[in-house]
GROMACS .gro file of C-alpha atoms in nm:
model
  208
    1MET     CA    1  -3.318  -6.956  -1.965
    2LYS     CA    2  -3.402  -7.293  -2.116
    3SER     CA    3  -3.232  -7.476  -1.829
    4THR     CA    4  -3.415  -7.261  -1.574
    5ARG     CA    5  -3.750  -7.331  -1.738
    6GLY     CA    6  -3.671  -7.702  -1.752
    7LEU     CA    7  -3.583  -7.715  -1.382
    8ILE     CA    8  -3.901  -7.531  -1.287
    9LEU     CA    9  -4.107  -7.772  -1.494
   10LEU     CA   10  -3.943  -8.077  -1.335
   11VAL     CA   11  -4.022  -7.942  -0.989
   12ALA     CA   12  -4.383  -7.878  -1.089
   13LEU     CA   13  -4.427  -8.223  -1.238
   14GLY     CA   14  -4.267  -8.397  -0.943
   15SER     CA   15  -4.612  -8.418  -0.786
   16ALA     CA   16  -4.781  -8.541  -1.104
   17ALA     CA   17  -4.824  -8.891  -0.969
   18SER     CA   18  -5.036  -8.755  -0.686
   19ALA     CA   19  -5.236  -8.532  -0.920
   20SER     CA   20  -5.435  -8.803  -1.093
   21ALA     CA   21  -5.756  -8.696  -0.920
   22GLN     CA   22  -5.911  -8.448  -1.158
   23ASP     CA   23  -5.979  -8.089  -1.060
   24PRO     CA   24  -6.356  -8.043  -1.111
   25ARG     CA   25  -6.283  -7.732  -1.318
   26ILE     CA   26  -6.043  -7.922  -1.544
   27SER     CA   27  -6.224  -8.247  -1.604
   28LYS     CA   28  -6.159  -8.547  -1.826
   29PRO     CA   29  -6.433  -8.476  -2.080
   30HIS     CA   30  -6.241  -8.164  -2.185
   31LEU     CA   31  -5.879  -8.285  -2.178
   32ASP     CA   32  -5.711  -8.614  -2.252
   33ALA     CA   33  -5.592  -8.802  -1.944
   34ALA     CA   34  -5.221  -8.729  -1.990
   35SER     CA   35  -5.279  -8.356  -2.042
   36SER     CA   36  -5.513  -8.343  -1.740
   37VAL     CA   37  -5.247  -8.495  -1.515
   38ILE     CA   38  -4.983  -8.244  -1.625
   39VAL     CA   39  -5.214  -7.944  -1.601
   40ASN     CA   40  -5.338  -8.042  -1.256
   41ALA     CA   41  -4.979  -8.094  -1.138
   42LEU     CA   42  -4.894  -7.741  -1.255
   43VAL     CA   43  -5.202  -7.598  -1.082
   44ASP     CA   44  -5.115  -7.783  -0.760
   45SER     CA   45  -4.758  -7.656  -0.776
   46ALA     CA   46  -4.880  -7.299  -0.830
   47LYS     CA   47  -5.106  -7.330  -0.527
   48ALA     CA   48  -4.817  -7.458  -0.316
   49ARG     CA   49  -4.598  -7.166  -0.426
   50GLY     CA   50  -4.867  -6.909  -0.357
   51LEU     CA   51  -4.894  -6.819  -0.725
   52PRO     CA   52  -5.225  -6.708  -0.885
   53TYR     CA   53  -5.324  -7.058  -0.998
   54THR     CA   54  -5.660  -6.938  -1.126
   55ALA     CA   55  -5.470  -6.773  -1.411
   56LEU     CA   56  -5.362  -7.122  -1.519
   57GLU     CA   57  -5.718  -7.250  -1.499
   58ASP     CA   58  -5.832  -6.954  -1.706
   59ARG     CA   59  -5.581  -7.049  -1.978
   60VAL     CA   60  -5.711  -7.407  -1.974
   61ASN     CA   61  -6.071  -7.295  -2.010
   62GLU     CA   62  -5.975  -7.047  -2.282
   63GLY     CA   63  -5.796  -7.322  -2.474
   64ILE     CA   64  -6.090  -7.558  -2.440
   65ALA     CA   65  -6.328  -7.288  -2.559
   66LYS     CA   66  -6.112  -7.231  -2.866
   67GLY     CA   67  -6.095  -7.602  -2.943
   68ALA     CA   68  -5.721  -7.636  -2.876
   69ASP     CA   69  -5.587  -7.987  -2.823
   70GLY     CA   70  -5.443  -8.112  -2.494
   71PRO     CA   71  -5.071  -8.080  -2.577
   72HIS     CA   72  -5.119  -7.721  -2.693
   73ILE     CA   73  -5.308  -7.630  -2.376
   74VAL     CA   74  -5.038  -7.794  -2.165
   75ALA     CA   75  -4.768  -7.591  -2.341
   76VAL     CA   76  -4.952  -7.264  -2.284
   77VAL     CA   77  -5.021  -7.340  -1.917
   78ARG     CA   78  -4.665  -7.459  -1.861
   79ASN     CA   79  -4.522  -7.140  -2.011
   80LEU     CA   80  -4.744  -6.919  -1.797
   81TYR     CA   81  -4.653  -7.115  -1.484
   82THR     CA   82  -4.282  -7.078  -1.560
   83GLU     CA   83  -4.317  -6.707  -1.628
   84MET     CA   84  -4.502  -6.649  -1.301
   85VAL     CA   85  -4.227  -6.831  -1.110
   86ILE     CA   86  -3.966  -6.614  -1.279
   87VAL     CA   87  -4.144  -6.282  -1.220
   88ARG     CA   88  -4.207  -6.374  -0.856
   89THR     CA   89  -3.829  -6.404  -0.819
   90TRP     CA   90  -3.781  -6.052  -0.951
   91LEU     CA   91  -4.082  -5.885  -0.787
   92GLY     CA   92  -4.049  -6.045  -0.445
   93ALA     CA   93  -4.277  -6.239  -0.216
   94MET     CA   94  -4.499  -5.938  -0.147
   95ALA     CA   95  -4.611  -5.903  -0.510
   96SER     CA   96  -4.985  -5.944  -0.543
   97ALA     CA   97  -5.152  -6.207  -0.759
   98ASP     CA   98  -5.268  -5.937  -1.001
   99GLU     CA   99  -4.915  -5.798  -1.026
  100LEU     CA  100  -4.776  -6.143  -1.103
  101LYS     CA  101  -5.033  -6.197  -1.378
  102ALA     CA  102  -4.969  -5.854  -1.528
  103ALA     CA  103  -4.593  -5.905  -1.504
  104ALA     CA  104  -4.620  -6.244  -1.675
  105SER     CA  105  -4.814  -6.082  -1.960
  106ALA     CA  106  -4.547  -5.812  -1.990
  107MET     CA  107  -4.278  -6.079  -1.996
  108GLN     CA  108  -4.467  -6.262  -2.271
  109ALA     CA  109  -4.468  -5.935  -2.466
  110GLY     CA  110  -4.090  -5.923  -2.441
  111VAL     CA  111  -4.015  -5.720  -2.128
  112PRO     CA  112  -3.707  -5.862  -1.952
  113PRO     CA  113  -3.797  -5.973  -1.597
  114VAL     CA  114  -3.508  -5.770  -1.457
  115GLU     CA  115  -3.682  -5.456  -1.585
  116LEU     CA  116  -4.005  -5.555  -1.412
  117GLY     CA  117  -3.804  -5.587  -1.093
  118LYS     CA  118  -3.656  -5.241  -1.141
  119MET     CA  119  -4.005  -5.093  -1.176
  120LYS     CA  120  -4.107  -5.263  -0.853
  121GLN     CA  121  -3.801  -5.129  -0.673
  122LYS     CA  122  -3.893  -4.777  -0.783
  123SER     CA  123  -4.232  -4.799  -0.614
  124LEU     CA  124  -4.257  -5.069  -0.350
  125LEU     CA  125  -4.570  -4.927  -0.189
  126ARG     CA  126  -4.798  -4.922  -0.493
  127SER     CA  127  -4.948  -5.180  -0.723
  128LEU     CA  128  -4.778  -5.204  -1.061
  129VAL     CA  129  -5.061  -5.382  -1.241
  130THR     CA  130  -5.132  -5.078  -1.456
  131PRO     CA  131  -4.768  -5.002  -1.548
  132PHE     CA  132  -4.701  -5.365  -1.640
  133THR     CA  133  -5.023  -5.384  -1.842
  134VAL     CA  134  -4.952  -5.060  -2.025
  135ALA     CA  135  -4.596  -5.168  -2.111
  136ALA     CA  136  -4.730  -5.488  -2.267
  137ASP     CA  137  -4.999  -5.295  -2.457
  138LEU     CA  138  -4.748  -5.047  -2.600
  139ILE     CA  139  -4.529  -5.329  -2.728
  140SER     CA  140  -4.832  -5.492  -2.891
  141ARG     CA  141  -4.886  -5.164  -3.079
  142GLY     CA  142  -4.537  -5.164  -3.225
  143VAL     CA  143  -4.346  -4.963  -2.965
  144PRO     CA  144  -3.998  -5.118  -2.924
  145VAL     CA  145  -3.951  -5.302  -2.594
  146GLY     CA  146  -3.679  -5.069  -2.471
  147THR     CA  147  -3.880  -4.757  -2.554
  148ALA     CA  148  -4.195  -4.891  -2.390
  149VAL     CA  149  -4.012  -4.998  -2.075
  150ASN     CA  150  -3.817  -4.673  -2.039
  151ALA     CA  151  -4.131  -4.464  -2.091
  152VAL     CA  152  -4.336  -4.652  -1.833
  153LYS     CA  153  -4.043  -4.675  -1.592
  154SER     CA  154  -3.991  -4.298  -1.610
  155LEU     CA  155  -4.357  -4.243  -1.524
  156VAL     CA  156  -4.341  -4.483  -1.231
  157GLY     CA  157  -4.020  -4.321  -1.107
  158ALA     CA  158  -4.183  -3.978  -1.131
  159GLY     CA  159  -4.470  -4.093  -0.910
  160ALA     CA  160  -4.733  -4.092  -1.185
  161LYS     CA  161  -5.071  -4.228  -1.076
  162ASP     CA  162  -5.258  -4.503  -1.259
  163LYS     CA  163  -5.480  -4.238  -1.421
  164ASP     CA  164  -5.173  -4.060  -1.559
  165ILE     CA  165  -5.036  -4.387  -1.698
  166ASN     CA  166  -5.372  -4.481  -1.849
  167ASP     CA  167  -5.395  -4.135  -2.009
  168PHE     CA  168  -5.044  -4.182  -2.146
  169GLN     CA  169  -5.145  -4.518  -2.294
  170ARG     CA  170  -5.456  -4.370  -2.455
  171ASN     CA  171  -5.265  -4.076  -2.602
  172VAL     CA  172  -4.995  -4.299  -2.750
  173LYS     CA  173  -5.263  -4.524  -2.899
  174GLU     CA  174  -5.436  -4.226  -3.059
  175ASP     CA  175  -5.110  -4.086  -3.193
  176ILE     CA  176  -5.023  -4.421  -3.352
  177GLN     CA  177  -5.370  -4.447  -3.505
  178GLN     CA  178  -5.318  -4.103  -3.658
  179GLY     CA  179  -4.995  -4.218  -3.822
  180ALA     CA  180  -4.721  -4.135  -3.572
  181PRO     CA  181  -4.433  -4.386  -3.552
  182PRO     CA  182  -4.490  -4.596  -3.237
  183ALA     CA  183  -4.149  -4.523  -3.082
  184ALA     CA  184  -4.175  -4.150  -3.143
  185ALA     CA  185  -4.530  -4.139  -3.006
  186ALA     CA  186  -4.429  -4.313  -2.683
  187GLU     CA  187  -4.119  -4.099  -2.634
  188ALA     CA  188  -4.304  -3.773  -2.697
  189ARG     CA  189  -4.594  -3.856  -2.470
  190ALA     CA  190  -4.364  -3.978  -2.191
  191LYS     CA  191  -4.209  -3.631  -2.179
  192THR     CA  192  -4.542  -3.467  -2.100
  193SER     CA  193  -4.743  -3.736  -1.916
  194GLY     CA  194  -4.708  -3.680  -1.544
  195LYS     CA  195  -4.417  -3.444  -1.630
  196PRO     CA  196  -4.148  -3.711  -1.573
  197GLU     CA  197  -3.881  -3.480  -1.719
  198GLU     CA  198  -3.885  -3.288  -1.391
  199LYS     CA  199  -3.760  -3.599  -1.216
  200GLY     CA  200  -3.465  -3.655  -1.447
  201LYS     CA  201  -3.381  -3.848  -1.758
  202PRO     CA  202  -3.550  -4.190  -1.796
  203ASP     CA  203  -3.338  -4.490  -1.711
  204SER     CA  204  -3.203  -4.705  -1.994
  205ILE     CA  205  -3.251  -5.079  -2.019
  206ASP     CA  206  -2.938  -5.265  -1.922
  207GLN     CA  207  -2.778  -5.430  -2.223
  208ASN     CA  208  -2.626  -5.720  -2.029
   0.00000   0.00000   0.00000
């Protein structure tokens, strides 16, 4: 993975020499010159690839608002850029900008990109923004990655609507707040939300 990320970064920075003109939304007063060049090169590369480059700009502005220094902002933007490139590979060229952003967040939470691709394959004709977002949220609440992915994947495979998945998320959250173990809460709710058990046993995450 490190070599893949390094190659992606080298490709993105290949246009850095031509990126010296500052993006008006990422201007010199907010970032040091070196960081501005790198960030703008990443934004330009995202635009060229058809990636949601505004997500990168949002990270820059968020970092500036929090008082982060240039190198830290560059690292955050670079990681997000790399993750969006990776998830695009697994989701396909037809994935929407919102799906890519949600998938990148899920990947940051620990969801393997191959699992994001499997979810997309299960439902090519619907947006997976909600499933990806819910998977990331469950993990942030202590649900193990495998449990969160399998629960959401079973709902997607069963044809659950966004409302069903949002209800599932809310119920798991409430169960955890009331003291239920996160894994048990997710597993129990997955068996009743959208009735996925009628569609068969949830898939398991590949171990290799």
